[in-house]
């Protein structure tokens, strides 16, 4: 009798991280942990709990939440996924973390701190992120919150209420993505939608170009 196919999902874009394992289309185990400075030690310890089930199942796909969020957490999860993929001959796919928020409204918006004075905004239709989030200024974001609230469109955020209120962003509900919800979205996709995602590089979601500090002198210059 052949082994059943297994799906592993990793979500590490926020402080509360999670992983979930499906075998034969059924959710068989999930773990959650608080991200700390030593992320690597924590994720390996948590994934070790899945090993007994992976020894009797065939790991075919690994889905990683690609953000927006903590790039260090996302990059770590992708590195772990690549290592497991080599061992198990599995495919790795990156899926936007906001798909794992468990949102069910026909239309909803999500906002998060994009640093450097910017705020990331993304639209979800039936819980699915429609495009890479755009970055707005704080002033633009406060105005957008007001406009959406007037239309009674729900707004969620992965940030704490305290952070949002300190910036004048009020009436926004807090949510965090989970591996379970992210896996449910993946399983609900059509074969064509999955193939389209699999054709793209498994990498963090970059909502804008990285900030690069320019050197005061050319790299080849000799320091006096």
Short mmCIF file of N, CA and C in Angstrom, two decimals, residues 59-191:
data_model
loop_
_atom_site.label_atom_id
_atom_site.label_comp_id
_atom_site.label_asym_id
_atom_site.label_seq_id
_atom_site.Cartn_x
_atom_site.Cartn_y
_atom_site.Cartn_z
N UNK A 59 5.74 13.61 1.59
CA UNK A 59 5.65 15.06 1.55
C UNK A 59 5.82 15.53 0.11
N UNK A 60 4.75 16.09 -0.46
CA UNK A 60 4.78 16.50 -1.86
C UNK A 60 4.87 18.02 -2.04
N UNK A 61 4.27 18.78 -1.11
CA UNK A 61 4.26 20.23 -1.24
C UNK A 61 4.53 20.90 0.11
N UNK A 62 5.26 22.01 0.06
CA UNK A 62 5.50 22.84 1.24
C UNK A 62 5.09 24.26 0.87
N UNK A 63 4.13 24.81 1.61
CA UNK A 63 3.65 26.17 1.36
C UNK A 63 4.19 27.08 2.46
N UNK A 64 4.75 28.21 2.05
CA UNK A 64 5.33 29.15 3.00
C UNK A 64 4.63 30.49 2.87
N UNK A 65 4.17 31.04 4.00
CA UNK A 65 3.60 32.38 4.00
C UNK A 65 4.67 33.39 3.66
N UNK A 66 4.47 34.17 2.59
CA UNK A 66 5.54 35.03 2.07
C UNK A 66 5.47 36.47 2.56
N UNK A 67 4.56 36.77 3.51
CA UNK A 67 4.42 38.13 4.00
C UNK A 67 3.24 38.82 3.35
N UNK A 68 3.12 40.13 3.55
CA UNK A 68 4.01 41.05 4.25
C UNK A 68 4.18 40.69 5.73
N UNK A 69 5.30 41.15 6.29
CA UNK A 69 5.59 40.88 7.68
C UNK A 69 7.07 40.87 7.94
N UNK A 70 7.49 40.03 8.87
CA UNK A 70 8.89 39.94 9.26
C UNK A 70 9.69 39.20 8.19
N UNK A 71 10.52 39.92 7.45
CA UNK A 71 11.31 39.29 6.40
C UNK A 71 12.22 38.21 6.96
N UNK A 72 12.77 38.43 8.15
CA UNK A 72 13.66 37.42 8.73
C UNK A 72 12.91 36.12 8.97
N UNK A 73 11.67 36.21 9.45
CA UNK A 73 10.87 35.01 9.67
C UNK A 73 10.52 34.32 8.37
N UNK A 74 10.13 35.10 7.36
CA UNK A 74 9.78 34.52 6.06
C UNK A 74 10.98 33.85 5.41
N UNK A 75 12.13 34.53 5.44
CA UNK A 75 13.33 33.96 4.82
C UNK A 75 13.75 32.67 5.53
N UNK A 76 13.62 32.65 6.85
CA UNK A 76 13.96 31.45 7.60
C UNK A 76 13.06 30.29 7.18
N UNK A 77 11.76 30.54 7.10
CA UNK A 77 10.82 29.49 6.72
C UNK A 77 11.11 28.98 5.31
N UNK A 78 11.46 29.89 4.40
CA UNK A 78 11.77 29.47 3.04
C UNK A 78 13.04 28.61 3.01
N UNK A 79 14.02 28.98 3.83
CA UNK A 79 15.25 28.18 3.89
C UNK A 79 14.97 26.79 4.45
N UNK A 80 14.16 26.73 5.48
CA UNK A 80 13.78 25.44 6.06
C UNK A 80 13.02 24.61 5.03
N UNK A 81 12.09 25.27 4.31
CA UNK A 81 11.31 24.57 3.29
C UNK A 81 12.21 24.01 2.19
N UNK A 82 13.20 24.79 1.77
CA UNK A 82 14.12 24.33 0.73
C UNK A 82 14.89 23.09 1.20
N UNK A 83 15.32 23.11 2.47
CA UNK A 83 16.04 21.95 3.00
C UNK A 83 15.16 20.71 3.05
N UNK A 84 13.95 20.86 3.53
CA UNK A 84 13.02 19.73 3.58
C UNK A 84 12.67 19.23 2.18
N UNK A 85 12.56 20.17 1.24
CA UNK A 85 12.22 19.80 -0.13
C UNK A 85 13.31 18.93 -0.75
N UNK A 86 14.56 19.23 -0.44
CA UNK A 86 15.66 18.42 -0.97
C UNK A 86 15.62 17.00 -0.41
N UNK A 87 15.31 16.89 0.85
CA UNK A 87 15.26 15.57 1.49
C UNK A 87 14.07 14.74 1.02
N UNK A 88 12.92 15.40 0.89
CA UNK A 88 11.68 14.68 0.58
C UNK A 88 11.27 14.77 -0.89
N UNK A 89 12.06 15.46 -1.70
CA UNK A 89 11.72 15.66 -3.11
C UNK A 89 10.35 16.31 -3.24
N UNK A 90 10.16 17.39 -2.50
CA UNK A 90 8.88 18.10 -2.48
C UNK A 90 9.01 19.43 -3.21
N UNK A 91 7.87 20.00 -3.59
CA UNK A 91 7.83 21.31 -4.24
C UNK A 91 7.56 22.38 -3.20
N UNK A 92 8.18 23.56 -3.37
CA UNK A 92 8.00 24.67 -2.44
C UNK A 92 7.27 25.80 -3.15
N UNK A 93 6.28 26.38 -2.47
CA UNK A 93 5.52 27.48 -3.05
C UNK A 93 5.31 28.56 -2.00
N UNK A 94 5.47 29.82 -2.40
CA UNK A 94 5.23 30.96 -1.51
C UNK A 94 3.83 31.50 -1.77
N UNK A 95 3.09 31.73 -0.69
CA UNK A 95 1.72 32.22 -0.78
C UNK A 95 1.56 33.37 0.20
N UNK A 96 1.05 34.50 -0.25
CA UNK A 96 0.91 35.67 0.60
C UNK A 96 0.30 35.36 1.95
N UNK A 97 0.94 35.81 3.02
CA UNK A 97 0.49 35.49 4.37
C UNK A 97 -0.91 35.99 4.69
N UNK A 98 -1.31 37.10 4.06
CA UNK A 98 -2.63 37.66 4.37
C UNK A 98 -3.75 36.75 3.89
N UNK A 99 -3.43 35.79 3.01
CA UNK A 99 -4.42 34.79 2.63
C UNK A 99 -4.76 33.89 3.82
N UNK A 100 -3.90 33.88 4.82
CA UNK A 100 -4.11 33.02 5.98
C UNK A 100 -4.74 33.72 7.16
N UNK A 101 -5.37 34.86 6.95
CA UNK A 101 -5.98 35.61 8.05
C UNK A 101 -7.36 35.05 8.44
N UNK A 102 -7.91 34.19 7.62
CA UNK A 102 -9.21 33.62 7.94
C UNK A 102 -10.36 34.58 7.68
N UNK A 103 -10.16 35.56 6.82
CA UNK A 103 -11.20 36.54 6.50
C UNK A 103 -12.24 35.91 5.59
N UNK A 104 -13.52 36.15 5.87
CA UNK A 104 -14.60 35.53 5.10
C UNK A 104 -15.48 36.54 4.37
N UNK A 105 -15.33 37.84 4.65
CA UNK A 105 -16.18 38.83 4.00
C UNK A 105 -15.92 38.89 2.49
N UNK A 106 -16.95 39.26 1.71
CA UNK A 106 -16.77 39.37 0.25
C UNK A 106 -15.66 40.35 -0.12
N UNK A 107 -15.56 41.45 0.65
CA UNK A 107 -14.47 42.42 0.44
C UNK A 107 -13.96 42.88 1.80
N UNK A 108 -12.67 42.91 1.94
CA UNK A 108 -12.04 43.43 3.17
C UNK A 108 -10.67 43.97 2.81
N UNK A 109 -10.17 44.86 3.67
CA UNK A 109 -8.84 45.44 3.46
C UNK A 109 -7.96 45.15 4.67
N UNK A 110 -6.67 45.03 4.42
CA UNK A 110 -5.70 44.77 5.48
C UNK A 110 -4.62 45.83 5.42
N UNK A 111 -4.22 46.32 6.59
CA UNK A 111 -3.17 47.34 6.68
C UNK A 111 -2.10 46.86 7.64
N UNK A 112 -0.84 47.15 7.32
CA UNK A 112 0.26 46.83 8.24
C UNK A 112 1.37 47.86 8.09
N UNK A 113 2.19 47.96 9.10
CA UNK A 113 3.29 48.91 9.11
C UNK A 113 4.37 48.47 8.12
N UNK A 114 4.63 49.29 7.12
CA UNK A 114 5.65 48.97 6.11
C UNK A 114 6.99 49.63 6.42
N UNK A 115 7.09 50.26 7.61
CA UNK A 115 8.29 50.96 8.05
C UNK A 115 8.60 52.16 7.15
N UNK A 116 9.56 52.95 7.58
CA UNK A 116 9.98 54.15 6.87
C UNK A 116 8.81 55.09 6.58
N UNK A 117 7.83 55.11 7.51
CA UNK A 117 6.72 56.03 7.37
C UNK A 117 5.60 55.55 6.47
N UNK A 118 5.74 54.35 5.91
CA UNK A 118 4.73 53.83 4.99
C UNK A 118 3.85 52.77 5.63
N UNK A 119 2.67 52.59 5.04
CA UNK A 119 1.72 51.58 5.51
C UNK A 119 1.25 50.76 4.31
N UNK A 120 1.35 49.44 4.44
CA UNK A 120 0.97 48.53 3.36
C UNK A 120 -0.53 48.27 3.40
N UNK A 121 -1.17 48.32 2.23
CA UNK A 121 -2.60 48.09 2.09
C UNK A 121 -2.85 47.00 1.06
N UNK A 122 -3.71 46.04 1.41
CA UNK A 122 -4.06 44.99 0.47
C UNK A 122 -5.55 44.71 0.51
N UNK A 123 -6.14 44.40 -0.65
CA UNK A 123 -7.56 44.09 -0.76
C UNK A 123 -7.74 42.58 -0.85
N UNK A 124 -8.65 42.05 -0.05
CA UNK A 124 -8.98 40.63 -0.08
C UNK A 124 -10.43 40.46 -0.53
N UNK A 125 -10.63 39.64 -1.52
CA UNK A 125 -11.97 39.30 -2.00
C UNK A 125 -12.22 37.85 -1.63
N UNK A 126 -13.26 37.62 -0.83
CA UNK A 126 -13.55 36.28 -0.32
C UNK A 126 -12.33 35.66 0.36
N UNK A 127 -11.57 36.51 1.06
CA UNK A 127 -10.43 36.03 1.84
C UNK A 127 -9.15 35.84 1.08
N UNK A 128 -9.14 36.16 -0.21
CA UNK A 128 -7.95 35.95 -1.05
C UNK A 128 -7.34 37.29 -1.44
N UNK A 129 -6.06 37.46 -1.18
CA UNK A 129 -5.35 38.70 -1.53
C UNK A 129 -5.31 38.85 -3.04
N UNK A 130 -5.73 40.02 -3.53
CA UNK A 130 -5.88 40.23 -4.96
C UNK A 130 -4.60 40.65 -5.67
N UNK A 131 -3.70 41.32 -4.97
CA UNK A 131 -2.48 41.82 -5.60
C UNK A 131 -1.46 42.14 -4.51
N UNK A 132 -0.23 42.38 -4.92
CA UNK A 132 0.80 42.79 -3.96
C UNK A 132 0.35 44.10 -3.31
N UNK A 133 0.37 44.20 -2.00
CA UNK A 133 -0.09 45.42 -1.32
C UNK A 133 0.66 46.66 -1.79
N UNK A 134 -0.06 47.79 -1.79
CA UNK A 134 0.56 49.07 -2.11
C UNK A 134 0.92 49.78 -0.82
N UNK A 135 1.88 50.69 -0.90
CA UNK A 135 2.34 51.43 0.27
C UNK A 135 1.83 52.86 0.21
N UNK A 136 1.13 53.27 1.28
CA UNK A 136 0.62 54.64 1.39
C UNK A 136 1.26 55.32 2.59
N UNK A 137 1.24 56.64 2.58
CA UNK A 137 1.75 57.39 3.72
C UNK A 137 0.76 57.29 4.87
N UNK A 138 1.17 57.73 6.05
CA UNK A 138 0.28 57.68 7.20
C UNK A 138 -0.95 58.56 6.96
N UNK A 139 -0.74 59.74 6.41
CA UNK A 139 -1.87 60.64 6.14
C UNK A 139 -2.85 60.00 5.16
N UNK A 140 -2.32 59.39 4.10
CA UNK A 140 -3.18 58.72 3.12
C UNK A 140 -3.91 57.54 3.75
N UNK A 141 -3.21 56.83 4.66
CA UNK A 141 -3.80 55.66 5.29
C UNK A 141 -4.95 56.04 6.21
N UNK A 142 -4.78 57.12 6.98
CA UNK A 142 -5.86 57.58 7.86
C UNK A 142 -7.08 57.97 7.04
N UNK A 143 -6.86 58.63 5.91
CA UNK A 143 -7.97 59.01 5.02
C UNK A 143 -8.64 57.79 4.42
N UNK A 144 -7.85 56.77 4.08
CA UNK A 144 -8.41 55.55 3.48
C UNK A 144 -9.25 54.79 4.50
N UNK A 145 -8.78 54.77 5.74
CA UNK A 145 -9.56 54.11 6.80
C UNK A 145 -10.92 54.77 6.93
N UNK A 146 -10.94 56.10 6.96
CA UNK A 146 -12.20 56.84 7.08
C UNK A 146 -13.13 56.54 5.91
N UNK A 147 -12.58 56.52 4.70
CA UNK A 147 -13.39 56.29 3.50
C UNK A 147 -13.98 54.87 3.50
N UNK A 148 -13.19 53.89 3.89
CA UNK A 148 -13.68 52.51 3.91
C UNK A 148 -14.73 52.32 5.01
N UNK A 149 -14.51 52.94 6.15
CA UNK A 149 -15.47 52.82 7.23
C UNK A 149 -16.80 53.46 6.87
N UNK A 150 -16.78 54.54 6.11
CA UNK A 150 -18.02 55.16 5.66
C UNK A 150 -18.80 54.24 4.73
N UNK A 151 -18.07 53.39 4.00
CA UNK A 151 -18.71 52.41 3.12
C UNK A 151 -19.01 51.10 3.83
N UNK A 152 -18.65 51.04 5.13
CA UNK A 152 -18.86 49.86 5.96
C UNK A 152 -18.09 48.63 5.43
N UNK A 153 -16.91 48.91 4.88
CA UNK A 153 -16.03 47.83 4.43
C UNK A 153 -15.09 47.49 5.59
N UNK A 154 -15.01 46.21 6.00
CA UNK A 154 -14.16 45.85 7.14
C UNK A 154 -12.67 46.04 6.87
N UNK A 155 -11.96 46.47 7.90
CA UNK A 155 -10.51 46.69 7.81
C UNK A 155 -9.84 45.90 8.92
N UNK A 156 -8.80 45.16 8.57
CA UNK A 156 -8.05 44.35 9.53
C UNK A 156 -6.59 44.77 9.52
N UNK A 157 -5.87 44.38 10.56
CA UNK A 157 -4.43 44.67 10.61
C UNK A 157 -3.72 43.59 11.41
N UNK A 158 -2.49 43.33 11.02
CA UNK A 158 -1.63 42.40 11.78
C UNK A 158 -0.90 43.13 12.90
N UNK A 159 -1.05 44.46 12.96
CA UNK A 159 -0.39 45.24 13.99
C UNK A 159 -1.26 45.30 15.25
N UNK A 160 -0.63 45.66 16.37
CA UNK A 160 -1.36 45.75 17.63
C UNK A 160 -2.27 46.98 17.64
N UNK A 161 -3.40 46.93 18.35
CA UNK A 161 -4.28 48.09 18.45
C UNK A 161 -3.55 49.31 19.02
N UNK A 162 -2.62 49.07 19.95
CA UNK A 162 -1.88 50.17 20.55
C UNK A 162 -1.05 50.92 19.52
N UNK A 163 -0.39 50.19 18.62
CA UNK A 163 0.42 50.83 17.59
C UNK A 163 -0.46 51.63 16.64
N UNK A 164 -1.58 51.03 16.24
CA UNK A 164 -2.47 51.71 15.31
C UNK A 164 -3.06 52.97 15.93
N UNK A 165 -3.52 52.87 17.16
CA UNK A 165 -4.14 54.03 17.82
C UNK A 165 -3.13 55.15 18.02
N UNK A 166 -1.87 54.78 18.28
CA UNK A 166 -0.83 55.80 18.46
C UNK A 166 -0.58 56.57 17.16
N UNK A 167 -0.93 55.97 16.03
CA UNK A 167 -0.75 56.63 14.73
C UNK A 167 -2.05 57.26 14.23
N UNK A 168 -3.09 57.21 15.05
CA UNK A 168 -4.36 57.81 14.64
C UNK A 168 -5.19 56.92 13.74
N UNK A 169 -4.85 55.63 13.68
CA UNK A 169 -5.61 54.67 12.86
C UNK A 169 -6.56 53.94 13.80
N UNK A 170 -7.84 54.27 13.72
CA UNK A 170 -8.82 53.80 14.69
C UNK A 170 -9.87 52.88 14.05
N UNK A 171 -10.47 52.02 14.87
CA UNK A 171 -11.56 51.18 14.40
C UNK A 171 -11.13 50.03 13.51
N UNK A 172 -9.88 49.60 13.62
CA UNK A 172 -9.35 48.51 12.81
C UNK A 172 -9.21 47.26 13.68
N UNK A 173 -9.65 46.12 13.16
CA UNK A 173 -9.63 44.87 13.92
C UNK A 173 -8.31 44.13 13.71
N UNK A 174 -7.76 43.56 14.77
CA UNK A 174 -6.48 42.86 14.68
C UNK A 174 -6.69 41.38 14.33
N UNK A 175 -5.87 40.90 13.41
CA UNK A 175 -5.85 39.49 13.04
C UNK A 175 -4.41 39.08 12.78
N UNK A 176 -4.14 37.80 12.97
CA UNK A 176 -2.82 37.25 12.62
C UNK A 176 -3.01 36.04 11.72
N UNK A 177 -2.15 35.90 10.72
CA UNK A 177 -2.28 34.74 9.83
C UNK A 177 -1.88 33.44 10.54
N UNK A 178 -2.43 32.34 10.07
CA UNK A 178 -2.09 31.04 10.63
C UNK A 178 -1.81 30.05 9.51
N UNK A 179 -0.99 29.06 9.80
CA UNK A 179 -0.68 28.03 8.82
C UNK A 179 -1.94 27.25 8.44
N UNK A 180 -2.82 27.03 9.41
CA UNK A 180 -4.05 26.30 9.11
C UNK A 180 -4.89 27.04 8.07
N UNK A 181 -5.11 28.33 8.29
CA UNK A 181 -5.91 29.10 7.34
C UNK A 181 -5.23 29.21 5.98
N UNK A 182 -3.90 29.34 5.98
CA UNK A 182 -3.16 29.44 4.73
C UNK A 182 -3.29 28.13 3.95
N UNK A 183 -3.22 27.01 4.66
CA UNK A 183 -3.37 25.71 4.01
C UNK A 183 -4.76 25.51 3.44
N UNK A 184 -5.77 25.99 4.13
CA UNK A 184 -7.15 25.86 3.64
C UNK A 184 -7.32 26.61 2.33
N UNK A 185 -6.70 27.79 2.23
CA UNK A 185 -6.79 28.56 0.99
C UNK A 185 -6.10 27.80 -0.14
N UNK A 186 -4.94 27.25 0.12
CA UNK A 186 -4.21 26.48 -0.89
C UNK A 186 -5.05 25.29 -1.36
N UNK A 187 -5.64 24.58 -0.44
CA UNK A 187 -6.43 23.39 -0.79
C UNK A 187 -7.70 23.75 -1.54
N UNK A 188 -8.19 24.99 -1.36
CA UNK A 188 -9.41 25.41 -2.05
C UNK A 188 -9.14 25.88 -3.48
N UNK A 189 -7.87 26.07 -3.82
CA UNK A 189 -7.52 26.57 -5.15
C UNK A 189 -7.68 25.49 -6.21
N UNK A 190 -7.90 25.94 -7.43
CA UNK A 190 -7.97 25.02 -8.56
C UNK A 190 -6.56 24.56 -8.93
N UNK A 191 -6.47 23.50 -9.70
CA UNK A 191 -5.17 22.99 -10.15
C UNK A 191 -4.44 24.06 -10.97
#
